[in-house]
Coordinates of N, CA, C and O and ligand atoms in Angstrom, one line a residue:
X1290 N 0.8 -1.2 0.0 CA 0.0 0.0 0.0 C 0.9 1.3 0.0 O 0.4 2.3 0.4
X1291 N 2.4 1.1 -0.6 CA 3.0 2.5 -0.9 C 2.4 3.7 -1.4 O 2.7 4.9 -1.4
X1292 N 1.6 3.1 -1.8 CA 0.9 4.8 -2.8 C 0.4 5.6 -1.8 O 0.5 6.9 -1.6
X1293 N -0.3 4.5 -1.0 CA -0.9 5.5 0.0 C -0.6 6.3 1.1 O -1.2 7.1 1.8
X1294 N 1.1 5.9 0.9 CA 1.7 7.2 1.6 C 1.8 8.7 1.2 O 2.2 9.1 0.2
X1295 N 1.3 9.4 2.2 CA 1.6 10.9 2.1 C 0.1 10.8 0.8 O 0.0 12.0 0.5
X1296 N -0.5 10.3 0.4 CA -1.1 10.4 -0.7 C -2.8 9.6 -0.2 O -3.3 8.7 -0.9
X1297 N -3.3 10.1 0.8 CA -4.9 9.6 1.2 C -6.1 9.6 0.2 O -6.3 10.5 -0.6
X1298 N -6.6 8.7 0.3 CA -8.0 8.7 -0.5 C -8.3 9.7 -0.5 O -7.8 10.2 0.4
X1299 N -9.1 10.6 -1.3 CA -10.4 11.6 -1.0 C -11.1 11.7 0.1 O -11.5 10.6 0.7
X1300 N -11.3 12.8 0.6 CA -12.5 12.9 1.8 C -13.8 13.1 1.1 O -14.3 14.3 1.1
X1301 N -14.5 11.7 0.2 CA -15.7 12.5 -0.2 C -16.3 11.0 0.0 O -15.5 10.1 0.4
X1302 N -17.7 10.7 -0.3 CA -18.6 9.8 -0.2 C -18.2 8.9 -1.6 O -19.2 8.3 -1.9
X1303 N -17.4 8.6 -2.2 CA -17.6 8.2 -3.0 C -16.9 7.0 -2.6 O -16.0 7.2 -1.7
X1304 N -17.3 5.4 -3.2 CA -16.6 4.3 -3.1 C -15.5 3.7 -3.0 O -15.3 2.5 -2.9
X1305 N -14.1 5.1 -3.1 CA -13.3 4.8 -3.8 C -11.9 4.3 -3.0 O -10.8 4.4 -3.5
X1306 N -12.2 3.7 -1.7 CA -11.6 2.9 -1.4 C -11.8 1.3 -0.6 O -12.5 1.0 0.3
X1307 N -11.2 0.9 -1.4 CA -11.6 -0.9 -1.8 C -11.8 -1.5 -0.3 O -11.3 -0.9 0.7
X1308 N -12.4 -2.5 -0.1 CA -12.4 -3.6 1.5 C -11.3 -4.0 1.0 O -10.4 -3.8 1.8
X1309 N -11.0 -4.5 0.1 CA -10.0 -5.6 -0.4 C -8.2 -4.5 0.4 O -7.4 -4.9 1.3
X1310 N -8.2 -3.4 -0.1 CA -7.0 -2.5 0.9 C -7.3 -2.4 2.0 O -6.4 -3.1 2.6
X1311 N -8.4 -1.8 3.0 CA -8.8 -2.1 3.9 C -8.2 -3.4 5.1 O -7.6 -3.3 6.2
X1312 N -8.7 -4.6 4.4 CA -8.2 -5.7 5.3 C -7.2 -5.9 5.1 O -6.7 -6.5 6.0
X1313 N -6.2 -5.7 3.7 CA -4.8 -6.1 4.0 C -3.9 -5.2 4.3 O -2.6 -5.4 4.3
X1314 N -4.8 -3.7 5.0 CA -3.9 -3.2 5.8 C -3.6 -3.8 7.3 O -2.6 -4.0 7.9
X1315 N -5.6 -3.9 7.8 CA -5.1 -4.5 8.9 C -4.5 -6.0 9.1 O -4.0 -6.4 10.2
X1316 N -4.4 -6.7 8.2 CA -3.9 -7.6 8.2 C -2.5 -7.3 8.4 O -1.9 -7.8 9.4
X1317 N -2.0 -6.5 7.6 CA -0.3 -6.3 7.6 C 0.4 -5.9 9.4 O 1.4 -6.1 9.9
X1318 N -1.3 -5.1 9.9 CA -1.0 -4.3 11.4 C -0.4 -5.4 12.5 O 0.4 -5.2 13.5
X1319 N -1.4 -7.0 11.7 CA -1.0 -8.4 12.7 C 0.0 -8.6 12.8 O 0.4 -8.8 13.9
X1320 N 1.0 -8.5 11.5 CA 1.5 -9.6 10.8 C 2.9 -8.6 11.3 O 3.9 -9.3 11.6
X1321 N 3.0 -7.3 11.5 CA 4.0 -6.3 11.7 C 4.5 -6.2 13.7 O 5.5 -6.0 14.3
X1322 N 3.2 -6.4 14.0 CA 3.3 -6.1 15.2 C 2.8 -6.6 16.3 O 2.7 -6.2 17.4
X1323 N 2.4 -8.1 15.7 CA 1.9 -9.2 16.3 C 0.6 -9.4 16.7 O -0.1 -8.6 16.2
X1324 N 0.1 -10.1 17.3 CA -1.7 -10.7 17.3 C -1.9 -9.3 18.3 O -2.9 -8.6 18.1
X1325 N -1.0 -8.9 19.4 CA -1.4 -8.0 20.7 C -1.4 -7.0 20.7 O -2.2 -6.3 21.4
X1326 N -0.2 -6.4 19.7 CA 0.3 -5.0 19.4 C -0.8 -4.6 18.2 O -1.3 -3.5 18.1
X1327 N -1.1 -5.5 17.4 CA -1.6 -5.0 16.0 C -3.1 -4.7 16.4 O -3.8 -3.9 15.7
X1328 N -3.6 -5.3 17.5 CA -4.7 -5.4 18.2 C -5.3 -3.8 18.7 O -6.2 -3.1 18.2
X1329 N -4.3 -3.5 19.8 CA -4.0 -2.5 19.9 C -4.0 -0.9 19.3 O -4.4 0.2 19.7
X1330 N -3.1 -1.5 17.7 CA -3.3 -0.2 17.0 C -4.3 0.0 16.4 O -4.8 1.2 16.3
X1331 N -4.9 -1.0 15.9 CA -6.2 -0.9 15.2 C -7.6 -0.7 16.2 O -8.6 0.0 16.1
X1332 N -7.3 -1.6 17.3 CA -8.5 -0.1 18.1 C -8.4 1.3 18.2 O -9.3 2.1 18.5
X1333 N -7.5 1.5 18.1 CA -6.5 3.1 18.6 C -7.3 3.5 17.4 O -8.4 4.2 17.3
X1334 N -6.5 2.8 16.2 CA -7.4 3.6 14.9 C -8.8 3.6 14.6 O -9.3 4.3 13.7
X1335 N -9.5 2.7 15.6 CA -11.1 3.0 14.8 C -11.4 3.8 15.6 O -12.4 4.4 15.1
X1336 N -11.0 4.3 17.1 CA -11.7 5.2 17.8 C -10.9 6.5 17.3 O -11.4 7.6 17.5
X1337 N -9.7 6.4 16.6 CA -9.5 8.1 15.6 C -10.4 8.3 14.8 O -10.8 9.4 14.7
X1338 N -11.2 6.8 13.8 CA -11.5 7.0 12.9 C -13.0 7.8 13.3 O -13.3 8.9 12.8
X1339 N -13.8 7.1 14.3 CA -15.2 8.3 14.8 C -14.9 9.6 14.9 O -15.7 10.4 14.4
X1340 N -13.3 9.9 15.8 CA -13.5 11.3 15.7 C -12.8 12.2 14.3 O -13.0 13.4 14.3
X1341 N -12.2 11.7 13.4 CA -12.2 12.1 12.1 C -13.0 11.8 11.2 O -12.7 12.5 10.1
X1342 N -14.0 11.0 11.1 CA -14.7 10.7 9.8 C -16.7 10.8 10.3 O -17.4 11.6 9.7
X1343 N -17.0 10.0 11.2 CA -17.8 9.9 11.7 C -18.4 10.9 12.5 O -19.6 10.8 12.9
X1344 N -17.8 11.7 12.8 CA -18.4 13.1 13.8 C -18.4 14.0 12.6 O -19.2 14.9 12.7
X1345 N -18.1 14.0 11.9 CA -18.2 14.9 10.7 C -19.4 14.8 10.2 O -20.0 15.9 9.9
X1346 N -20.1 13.3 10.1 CA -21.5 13.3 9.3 C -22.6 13.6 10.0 O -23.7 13.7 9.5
X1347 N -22.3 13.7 11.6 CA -23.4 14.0 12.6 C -24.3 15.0 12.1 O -25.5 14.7 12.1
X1348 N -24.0 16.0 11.7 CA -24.9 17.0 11.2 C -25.2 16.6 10.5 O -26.3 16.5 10.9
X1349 N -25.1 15.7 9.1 CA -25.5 15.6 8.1 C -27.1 14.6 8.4 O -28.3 14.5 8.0
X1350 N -26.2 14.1 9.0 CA -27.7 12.8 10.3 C -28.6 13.4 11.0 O -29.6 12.7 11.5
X1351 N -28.5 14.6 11.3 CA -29.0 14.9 12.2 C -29.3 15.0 13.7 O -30.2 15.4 14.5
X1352 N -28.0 14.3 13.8 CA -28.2 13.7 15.4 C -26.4 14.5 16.2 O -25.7 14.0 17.1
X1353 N -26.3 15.8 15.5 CA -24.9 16.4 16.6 C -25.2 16.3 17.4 O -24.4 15.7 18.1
X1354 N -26.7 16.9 18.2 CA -26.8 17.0 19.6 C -27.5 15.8 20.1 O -28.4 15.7 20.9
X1355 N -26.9 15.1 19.6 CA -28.2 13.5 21.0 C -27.5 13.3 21.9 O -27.9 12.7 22.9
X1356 N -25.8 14.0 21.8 CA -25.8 13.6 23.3 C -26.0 14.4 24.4 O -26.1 14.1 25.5
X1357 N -26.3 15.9 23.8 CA -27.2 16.5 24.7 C -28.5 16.8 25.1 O -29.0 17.6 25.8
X1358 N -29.0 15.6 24.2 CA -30.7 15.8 24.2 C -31.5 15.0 25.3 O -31.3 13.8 25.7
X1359 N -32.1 15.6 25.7 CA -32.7 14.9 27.4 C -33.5 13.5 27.1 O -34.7 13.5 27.1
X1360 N -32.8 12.4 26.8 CA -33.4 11.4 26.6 C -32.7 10.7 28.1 O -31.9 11.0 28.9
X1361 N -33.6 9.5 28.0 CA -32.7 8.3 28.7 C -31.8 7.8 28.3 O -31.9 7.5 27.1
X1362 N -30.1 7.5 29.0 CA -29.1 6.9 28.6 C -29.2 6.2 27.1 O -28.8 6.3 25.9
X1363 N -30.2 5.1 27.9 CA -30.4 3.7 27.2 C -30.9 4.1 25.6 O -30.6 3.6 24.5
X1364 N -31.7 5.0 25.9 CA -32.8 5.6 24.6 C -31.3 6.2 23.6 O -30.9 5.6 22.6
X1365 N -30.9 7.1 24.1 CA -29.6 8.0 23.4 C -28.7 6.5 22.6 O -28.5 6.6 21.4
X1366 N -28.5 5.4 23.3 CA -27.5 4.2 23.2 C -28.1 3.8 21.7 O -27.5 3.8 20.6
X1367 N -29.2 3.4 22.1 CA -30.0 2.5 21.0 C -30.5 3.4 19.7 O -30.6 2.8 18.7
X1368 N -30.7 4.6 19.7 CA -30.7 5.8 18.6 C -29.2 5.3 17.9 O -29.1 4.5 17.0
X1369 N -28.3 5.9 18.4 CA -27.0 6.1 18.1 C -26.9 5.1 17.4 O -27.0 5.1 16.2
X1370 N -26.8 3.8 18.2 CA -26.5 2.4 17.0 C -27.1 2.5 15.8 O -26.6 2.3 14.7
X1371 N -28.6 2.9 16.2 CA -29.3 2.7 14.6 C -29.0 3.7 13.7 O -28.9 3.4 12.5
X1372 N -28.8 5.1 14.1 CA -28.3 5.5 13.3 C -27.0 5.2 12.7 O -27.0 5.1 11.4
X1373 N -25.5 4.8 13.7 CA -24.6 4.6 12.9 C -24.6 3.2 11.9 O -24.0 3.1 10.8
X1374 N -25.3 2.5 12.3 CA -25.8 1.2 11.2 C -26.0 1.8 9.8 O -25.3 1.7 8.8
X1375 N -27.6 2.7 9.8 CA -27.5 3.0 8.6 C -26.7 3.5 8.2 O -26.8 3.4 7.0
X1376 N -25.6 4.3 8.6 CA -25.1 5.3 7.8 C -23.9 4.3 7.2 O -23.5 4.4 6.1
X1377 N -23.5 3.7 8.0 CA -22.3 2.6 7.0 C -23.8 1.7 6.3 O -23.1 1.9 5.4
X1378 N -24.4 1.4 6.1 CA -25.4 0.8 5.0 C -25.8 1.4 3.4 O -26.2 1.0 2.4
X1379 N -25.4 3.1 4.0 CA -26.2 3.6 3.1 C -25.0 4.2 2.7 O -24.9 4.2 1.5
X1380 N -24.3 4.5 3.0 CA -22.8 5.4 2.6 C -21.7 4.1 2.3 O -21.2 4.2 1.2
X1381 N -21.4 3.1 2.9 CA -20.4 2.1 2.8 C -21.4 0.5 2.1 O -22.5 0.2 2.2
X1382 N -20.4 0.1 1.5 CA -20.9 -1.7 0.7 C -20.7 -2.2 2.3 O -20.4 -3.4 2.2
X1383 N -20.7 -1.8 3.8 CA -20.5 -2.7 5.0 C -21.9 -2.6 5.2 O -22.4 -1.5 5.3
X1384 N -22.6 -4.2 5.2 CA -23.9 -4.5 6.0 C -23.7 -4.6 7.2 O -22.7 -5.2 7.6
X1385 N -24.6 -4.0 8.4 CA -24.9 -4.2 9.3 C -26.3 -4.5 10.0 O -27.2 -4.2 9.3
X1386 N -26.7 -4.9 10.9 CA -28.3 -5.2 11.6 C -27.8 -5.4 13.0 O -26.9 -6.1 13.5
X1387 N -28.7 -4.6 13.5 CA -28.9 -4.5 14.8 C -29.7 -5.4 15.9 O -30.9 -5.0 16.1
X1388 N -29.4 -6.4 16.5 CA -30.2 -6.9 17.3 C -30.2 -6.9 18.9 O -29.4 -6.2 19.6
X1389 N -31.1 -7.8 19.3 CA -30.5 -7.5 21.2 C -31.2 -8.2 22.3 O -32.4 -8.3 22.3
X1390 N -30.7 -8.5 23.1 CA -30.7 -9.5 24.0 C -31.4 -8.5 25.4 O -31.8 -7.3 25.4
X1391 N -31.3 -9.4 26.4 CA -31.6 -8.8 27.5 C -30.5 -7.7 28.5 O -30.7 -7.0 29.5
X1392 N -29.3 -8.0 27.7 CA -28.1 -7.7 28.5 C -27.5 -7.1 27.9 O -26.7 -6.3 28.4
X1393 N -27.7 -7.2 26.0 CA -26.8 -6.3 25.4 C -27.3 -5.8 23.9 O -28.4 -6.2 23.6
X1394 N -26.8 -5.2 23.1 CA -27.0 -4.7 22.0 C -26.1 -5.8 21.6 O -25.3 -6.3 22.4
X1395 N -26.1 -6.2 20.1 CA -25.7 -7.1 19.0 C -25.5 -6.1 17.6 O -26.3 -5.6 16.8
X1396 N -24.2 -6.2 17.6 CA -24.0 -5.2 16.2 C -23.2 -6.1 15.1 O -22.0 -6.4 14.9
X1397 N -24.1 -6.4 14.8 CA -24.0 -7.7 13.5 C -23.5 -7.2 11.8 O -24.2 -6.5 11.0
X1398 N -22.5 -7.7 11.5 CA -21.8 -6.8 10.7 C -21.6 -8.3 9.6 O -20.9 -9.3 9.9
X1399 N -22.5 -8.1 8.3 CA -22.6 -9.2 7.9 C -21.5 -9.0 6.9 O -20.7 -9.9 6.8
X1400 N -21.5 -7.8 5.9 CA -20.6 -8.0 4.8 C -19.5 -7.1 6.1 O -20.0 -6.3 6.8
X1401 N -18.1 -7.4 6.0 CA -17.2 -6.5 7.1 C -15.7 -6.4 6.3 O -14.9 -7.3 5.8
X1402 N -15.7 -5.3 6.4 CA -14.3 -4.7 5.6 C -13.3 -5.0 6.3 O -12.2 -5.1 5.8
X1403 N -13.6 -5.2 7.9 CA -12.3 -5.3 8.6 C -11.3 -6.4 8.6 O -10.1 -6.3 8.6
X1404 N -12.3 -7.7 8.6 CA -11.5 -8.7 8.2 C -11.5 -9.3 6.6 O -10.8 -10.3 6.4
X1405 N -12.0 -8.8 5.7 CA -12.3 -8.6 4.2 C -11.2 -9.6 3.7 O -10.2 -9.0 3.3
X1406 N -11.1 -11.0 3.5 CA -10.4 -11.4 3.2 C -9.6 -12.2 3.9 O -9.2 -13.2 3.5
X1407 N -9.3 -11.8 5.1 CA -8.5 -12.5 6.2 C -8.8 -14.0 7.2 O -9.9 -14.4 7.5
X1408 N -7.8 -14.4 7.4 CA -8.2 -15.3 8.3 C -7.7 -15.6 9.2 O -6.5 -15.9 9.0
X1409 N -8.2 -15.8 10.6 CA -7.4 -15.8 11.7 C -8.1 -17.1 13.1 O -9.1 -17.7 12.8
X1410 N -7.6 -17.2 13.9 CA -7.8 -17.8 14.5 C -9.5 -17.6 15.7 O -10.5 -18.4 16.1
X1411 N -9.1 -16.4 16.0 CA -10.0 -15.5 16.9 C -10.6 -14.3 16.1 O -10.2 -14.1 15.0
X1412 N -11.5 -13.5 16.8 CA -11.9 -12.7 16.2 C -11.0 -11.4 16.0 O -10.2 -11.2 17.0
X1413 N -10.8 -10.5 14.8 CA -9.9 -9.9 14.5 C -10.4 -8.7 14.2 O -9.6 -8.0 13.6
X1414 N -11.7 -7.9 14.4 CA -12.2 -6.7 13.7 C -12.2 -5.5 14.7 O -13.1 -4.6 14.9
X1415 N -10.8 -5.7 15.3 CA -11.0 -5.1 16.3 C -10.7 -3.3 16.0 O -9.9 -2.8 16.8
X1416 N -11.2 -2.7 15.1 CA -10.8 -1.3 14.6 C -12.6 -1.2 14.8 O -13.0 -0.2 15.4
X1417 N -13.3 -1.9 14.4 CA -14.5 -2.1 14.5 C -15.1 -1.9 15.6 O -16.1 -1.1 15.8
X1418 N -14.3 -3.0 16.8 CA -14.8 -2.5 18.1 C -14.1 -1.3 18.7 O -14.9 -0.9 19.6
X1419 N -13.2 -0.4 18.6 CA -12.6 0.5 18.8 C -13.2 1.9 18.5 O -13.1 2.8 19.3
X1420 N -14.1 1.8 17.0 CA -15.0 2.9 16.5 C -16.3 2.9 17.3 O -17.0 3.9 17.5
X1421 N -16.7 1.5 17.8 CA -17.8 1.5 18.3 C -17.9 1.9 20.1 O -19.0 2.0 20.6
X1422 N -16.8 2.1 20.7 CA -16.5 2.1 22.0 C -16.6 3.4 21.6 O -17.8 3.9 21.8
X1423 N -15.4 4.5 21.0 CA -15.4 5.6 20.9 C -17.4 6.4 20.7 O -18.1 7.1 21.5
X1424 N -17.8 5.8 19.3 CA -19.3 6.5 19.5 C -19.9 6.8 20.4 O -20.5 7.8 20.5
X1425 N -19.9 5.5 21.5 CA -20.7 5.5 22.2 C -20.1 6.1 23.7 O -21.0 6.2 24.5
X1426 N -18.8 6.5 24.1 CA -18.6 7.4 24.7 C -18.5 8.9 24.2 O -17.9 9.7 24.9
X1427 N -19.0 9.3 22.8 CA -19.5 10.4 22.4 C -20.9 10.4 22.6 O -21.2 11.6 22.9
X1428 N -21.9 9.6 22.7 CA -23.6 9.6 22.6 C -23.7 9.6 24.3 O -24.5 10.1 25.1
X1429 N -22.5 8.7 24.6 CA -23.4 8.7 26.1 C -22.5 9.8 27.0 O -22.5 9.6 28.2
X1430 N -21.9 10.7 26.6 CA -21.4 12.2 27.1 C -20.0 11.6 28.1 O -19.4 12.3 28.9
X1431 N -19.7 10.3 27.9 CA -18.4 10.3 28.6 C -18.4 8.8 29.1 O -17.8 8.5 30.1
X1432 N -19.0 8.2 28.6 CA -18.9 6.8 29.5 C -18.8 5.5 28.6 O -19.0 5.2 27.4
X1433 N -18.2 4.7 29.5 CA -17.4 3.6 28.8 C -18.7 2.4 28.8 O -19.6 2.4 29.7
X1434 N -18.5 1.4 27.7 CA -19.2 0.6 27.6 C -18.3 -0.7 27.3 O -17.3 -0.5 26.6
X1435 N -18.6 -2.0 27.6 CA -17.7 -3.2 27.6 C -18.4 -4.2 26.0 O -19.2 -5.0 25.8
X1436 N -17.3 -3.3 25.1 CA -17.4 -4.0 23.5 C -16.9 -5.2 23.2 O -15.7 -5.1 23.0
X1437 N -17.2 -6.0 23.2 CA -16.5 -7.2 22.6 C -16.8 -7.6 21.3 O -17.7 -7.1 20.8
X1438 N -16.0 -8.4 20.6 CA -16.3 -8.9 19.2 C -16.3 -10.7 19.7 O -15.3 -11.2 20.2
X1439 N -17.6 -11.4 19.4 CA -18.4 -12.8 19.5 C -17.8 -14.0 18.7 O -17.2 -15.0 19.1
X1440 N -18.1 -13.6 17.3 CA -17.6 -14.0 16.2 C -17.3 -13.5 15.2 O -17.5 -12.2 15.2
X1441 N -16.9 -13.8 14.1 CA -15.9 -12.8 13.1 C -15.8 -14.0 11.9 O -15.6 -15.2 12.1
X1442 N -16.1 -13.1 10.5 CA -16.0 -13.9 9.7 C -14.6 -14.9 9.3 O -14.5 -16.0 9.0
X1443 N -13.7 -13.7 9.7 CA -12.1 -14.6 9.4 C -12.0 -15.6 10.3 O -10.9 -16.1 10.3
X1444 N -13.1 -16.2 11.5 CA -12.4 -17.0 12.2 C -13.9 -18.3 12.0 O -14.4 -19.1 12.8
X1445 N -14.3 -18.1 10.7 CA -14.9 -19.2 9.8 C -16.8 -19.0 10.6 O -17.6 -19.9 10.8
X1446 N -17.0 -17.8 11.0 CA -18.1 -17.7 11.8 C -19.3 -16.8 10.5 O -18.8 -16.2 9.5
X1447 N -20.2 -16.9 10.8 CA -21.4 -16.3 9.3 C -21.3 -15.1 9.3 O -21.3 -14.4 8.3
X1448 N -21.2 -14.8 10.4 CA -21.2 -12.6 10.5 C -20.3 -12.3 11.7 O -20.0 -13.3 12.4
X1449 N -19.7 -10.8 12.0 CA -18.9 -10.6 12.5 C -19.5 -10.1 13.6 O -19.9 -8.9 13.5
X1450 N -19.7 -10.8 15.0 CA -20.8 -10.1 15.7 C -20.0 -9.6 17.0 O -19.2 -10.3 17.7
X1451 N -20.6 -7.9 17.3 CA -20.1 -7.4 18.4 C -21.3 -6.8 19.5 O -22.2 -6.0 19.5
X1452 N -20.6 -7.7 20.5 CA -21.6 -7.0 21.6 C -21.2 -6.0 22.7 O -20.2 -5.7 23.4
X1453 N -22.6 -5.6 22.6 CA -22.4 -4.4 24.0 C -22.6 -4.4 25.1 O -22.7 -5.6 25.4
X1454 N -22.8 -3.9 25.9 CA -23.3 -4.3 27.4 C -24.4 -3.3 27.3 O -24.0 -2.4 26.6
X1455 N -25.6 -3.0 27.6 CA -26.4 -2.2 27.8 C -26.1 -1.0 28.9 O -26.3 0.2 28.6
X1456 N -25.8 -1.4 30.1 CA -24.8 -0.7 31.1 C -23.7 -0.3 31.1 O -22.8 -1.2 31.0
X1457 N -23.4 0.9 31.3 CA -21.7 1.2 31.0 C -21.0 1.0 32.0 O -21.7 0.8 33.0
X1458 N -19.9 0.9 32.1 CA -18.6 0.6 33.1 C -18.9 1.4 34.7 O -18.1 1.3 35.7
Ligands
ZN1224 ZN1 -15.1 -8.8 10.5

């Protein structure tokens, strides 16, 4: 991916950077810096990536102020997801669906750019869970929530599923 030094995609809606680059960057993040370290950077980077890419479209969504709007935590939580669902649905080729248990939100990521090709032992979409930690201590005004990733396509599972805790830390 030399080109893409010093030389970034466009900042515009358009399609024009592949899943297929995508996962063999984080792939390369494994493969460079090991299963723990690479782990590591790529959460680092998906919670850069909300506050550079994803707080940007807030206005466009209409939702800059939900985290100051007098709802219930829970209510603010479950807005947020659905909104950020659609917007990688409708802006990104990444499918997602939202489901949910008694204990947690289920952020079900059927087509996933993160591991887009890859295969690994354990679940690996961890830039994924990193963006989604970050959101949601933007929606819920400062509080941490316990993200995990379930299963993951690269580790031969149907969809890449991440859960939430309904309650934060
Ligand atoms: Zn994945």
């Amino acid at each position: 991916m030399k080109h893409l030094v010093n030389n970034y995609p466009q900042n515009n809606l358009e399609l024009g950077f592949s899943f297929n680059a995508f996962g063999a960057i984080l792939s390369t993040l494994d493969e460079m810096y090991g299963v723990r370290g690479g782990r590591g950077l790529a959460m680092r980077a998906g919670r850069e990536t909300f506050k550079y890419a994803l707080k940007e479209f807030m206005p466009v969504l209409g939702i800059a102020d939900l985290a100051f709007r007098p709802f219930p935590l829970g209510m603010k939580i479950k807005i947020g997801l659905e909104v950020f669902a659609e917007t990688f649905n409708k802006f990104t080729d990444q499918i997602v669906r939202l489901e949910q248990d008694t204990t947690s939100h289920l952020w079900i990521i059927e087509r996933c750019p993160v591991c887009w090709h890859r295969q690994s032992e354990s679940p690996c979409c961890h830039l994924a869970v990193g963006l989604l930690q970050e959101s949601l201590f933007w929606v819920s005004n400062g509080k941490n929530y316990r993200v995990s990733e379930v299963s993951c396509v690269a580790a031969g599972d149907d969809a890449c599923v991440i859960t939430i805790n309904k309650k934060p830390i």
